[in-house]
Amino acid sequence: MSPRQLGWGLAGAALLAGGFGYGWQGLVLALTVIAFWLLLQFSQALRTMRLAARAPIGRVASAATLHACLKPGMTMLAVLPLTRSLGLPVGAPEAETYRWSDAGGTSVLTVFHHGRLLRWDLERAAEASDAP
């Protein structure tokens, strides 16, 4: 079960429990808690995007550290706090491929599919200069 499905399931359970257990007051309480949770999620997303927007696009402190921290299935909002910058788009906009490079020229190429990290590759600076 994905976190999204779990969240919607918990929201539905809260509405049912509030409505059946406490009537309209319980339903209002459940709706208030759900609205508060959504506002917290929105605030976290805005804070992450604000932090990433302040840094140069496609730059990261250490590409090797980023490569080691990535896990399959991560969302872009989970990757952005690791990089502290927006990724440099590579290829067509619908490709969901981004690159982050460090000062030494080493870079991490990430591929997302439907907003989830599918795969990533570490490209060392020596490998990039040897390529034809």
CSV table of C-alpha atoms in Angstrom, one decimal:
chain,number,residue,atom,x,y,z
A,1,MET,CA,0.0,0.0,0.0
A,2,SER,CA,1.4,3.4,-1.0
A,3,PRO,CA,1.6,6.3,1.4
A,4,ARG,CA,-0.9,8.1,-0.7
A,5,GLN,CA,-3.4,5.3,-0.4
A,6,LEU,CA,-2.7,5.0,3.3
A,7,GLY,CA,-3.4,8.7,3.8
A,8,TRP,CA,-6.7,8.6,2.0
A,9,GLY,CA,-7.7,5.5,3.9
A,10,LEU,CA,-6.9,7.1,7.2
A,11,ALA,CA,-8.9,10.3,6.2
A,12,GLY,CA,-11.8,8.1,5.2
A,13,ALA,CA,-11.6,6.2,8.5
A,14,ALA,CA,-11.5,9.4,10.5
A,15,LEU,CA,-14.6,10.7,8.7
A,16,LEU,CA,-16.5,7.4,9.3
A,17,ALA,CA,-15.4,7.1,12.9
A,18,GLY,CA,-16.2,10.8,13.6
A,19,GLY,CA,-19.6,10.7,11.8
A,20,PHE,CA,-20.8,7.4,13.4
A,21,GLY,CA,-19.2,7.9,16.8
A,22,TYR,CA,-20.0,11.6,17.5
A,23,GLY,CA,-22.4,12.7,14.9
A,24,TRP,CA,-22.0,16.0,13.0
A,25,GLN,CA,-19.5,17.3,15.7
A,26,GLY,CA,-17.2,14.3,15.1
A,27,LEU,CA,-17.5,14.8,11.3
A,28,VAL,CA,-16.5,18.5,11.7
A,29,LEU,CA,-13.6,17.5,13.9
A,30,ALA,CA,-12.4,14.9,11.4
A,31,LEU,CA,-12.6,17.5,8.5
A,32,THR,CA,-10.7,20.0,10.6
A,33,VAL,CA,-7.9,17.5,11.3
A,34,ILE,CA,-7.7,16.5,7.6
A,35,ALA,CA,-7.6,20.2,6.6
A,36,PHE,CA,-4.8,20.8,9.1
A,37,TRP,CA,-2.8,17.8,7.9
A,38,LEU,CA,-3.1,19.0,4.3
A,39,LEU,CA,-2.0,22.5,5.3
A,40,LEU,CA,1.1,21.0,7.0
A,41,GLN,CA,1.9,19.0,3.9
A,42,PHE,CA,1.5,22.1,1.7
A,43,SER,CA,3.7,24.2,4.0
A,44,GLN,CA,6.5,21.5,3.9
A,45,ALA,CA,6.4,21.4,0.1
A,46,LEU,CA,6.6,25.2,-0.1
A,47,ARG,CA,9.5,25.3,2.4
A,48,THR,CA,11.4,22.7,0.4
A,49,MET,CA,10.9,24.5,-2.9
A,50,ARG,CA,11.9,27.8,-1.3
A,51,LEU,CA,15.1,26.3,-0.1
A,52,ALA,CA,15.9,24.7,-3.4
A,53,ALA,CA,15.1,27.9,-5.4
A,54,ARG,CA,17.8,29.8,-3.5
A,55,ALA,CA,20.6,27.7,-4.8
A,56,PRO,CA,22.1,27.5,-8.3
A,57,ILE,CA,20.2,25.1,-10.6
A,58,GLY,CA,21.9,21.7,-10.9
A,59,ARG,CA,24.5,22.2,-8.2
A,60,VAL,CA,25.1,20.0,-5.2
A,61,ALA,CA,27.8,19.9,-2.5
A,62,SER,CA,28.9,16.3,-3.2
A,63,ALA,CA,27.6,14.2,-6.1
A,64,ALA,CA,29.0,11.0,-4.5
A,65,THR,CA,27.1,11.7,-1.2
A,66,LEU,CA,23.9,12.4,-3.2
A,67,HIS,CA,24.4,9.1,-5.1
A,68,ALA,CA,24.8,7.2,-1.9
A,69,CYS,CA,21.6,8.7,-0.3
A,70,LEU,CA,19.2,8.1,-3.2
A,71,LYS,CA,16.7,5.2,-3.0
A,72,PRO,CA,14.3,3.9,-5.6
A,73,GLY,CA,10.8,5.3,-5.4
A,74,MET,CA,11.8,8.6,-3.7
A,75,THR,CA,9.7,11.5,-4.8
A,76,MET,CA,11.2,14.8,-6.1
A,77,LEU,CA,10.2,16.4,-2.8
A,78,ALA,CA,12.2,13.8,-1.0
A,79,VAL,CA,15.3,14.4,-3.2
A,80,LEU,CA,15.3,18.2,-3.1
A,81,PRO,CA,16.2,18.4,0.6
A,82,LEU,CA,19.2,16.2,-0.2
A,83,THR,CA,20.4,18.3,-3.1
A,84,ARG,CA,19.3,21.7,-1.7
A,85,SER,CA,18.8,22.8,-5.3
A,86,LEU,CA,16.6,22.2,-8.3
A,87,GLY,CA,17.9,19.7,-10.9
A,88,LEU,CA,19.1,20.7,-14.3
A,89,PRO,CA,16.6,19.2,-16.8
A,90,VAL,CA,18.2,16.9,-19.4
A,91,GLY,CA,16.4,16.2,-22.7
A,92,ALA,CA,12.7,16.7,-23.3
A,93,PRO,CA,10.7,18.2,-20.5
A,94,GLU,CA,8.4,15.2,-20.3
A,95,ALA,CA,11.4,12.9,-19.8
A,96,GLU,CA,11.7,13.7,-16.1
A,97,THR,CA,15.5,13.4,-16.3
A,98,TYR,CA,17.6,15.7,-14.1
A,99,ARG,CA,21.3,16.3,-13.4
A,100,TRP,CA,23.1,17.6,-10.3
A,101,SER,CA,26.9,18.3,-10.5
A,102,ASP,CA,29.4,19.2,-7.8
A,103,ALA,CA,32.4,21.6,-8.1
A,104,GLY,CA,34.7,18.8,-9.1
A,105,GLY,CA,32.7,17.9,-12.2
A,106,THR,CA,31.2,14.7,-10.9
A,107,SER,CA,27.4,14.5,-11.5
A,108,VAL,CA,24.4,12.4,-10.7
A,109,LEU,CA,21.9,11.8,-13.5
A,110,THR,CA,18.4,10.9,-12.1
A,111,VAL,CA,15.4,9.5,-14.0
A,112,PHE,CA,12.0,9.9,-12.5
A,113,HIS,CA,8.8,8.1,-13.7
A,114,HIS,CA,5.5,9.5,-12.6
A,115,GLY,CA,7.2,11.6,-10.0
A,116,ARG,CA,9.1,8.6,-8.5
A,117,LEU,CA,12.9,8.0,-8.7
A,118,LEU,CA,13.4,5.1,-11.1
A,119,ARG,CA,17.1,5.0,-11.5
A,120,TRP,CA,20.3,7.2,-11.1
A,121,ASP,CA,23.8,7.1,-12.3
A,122,LEU,CA,27.0,8.6,-11.0
A,123,GLU,CA,29.2,10.1,-13.7
A,124,ARG,CA,32.8,10.9,-12.5
A,125,ALA,CA,34.6,13.9,-13.9
A,126,ALA,CA,37.3,11.7,-15.5
A,127,GLU,CA,34.6,9.6,-17.2
A,128,ALA,CA,32.9,12.7,-18.6
A,129,SER,CA,36.2,14.0,-20.1
A,130,ASP,CA,37.1,10.6,-21.7
A,131,ALA,CA,33.8,10.4,-23.5
A,132,PRO,CA,34.0,11.2,-27.2
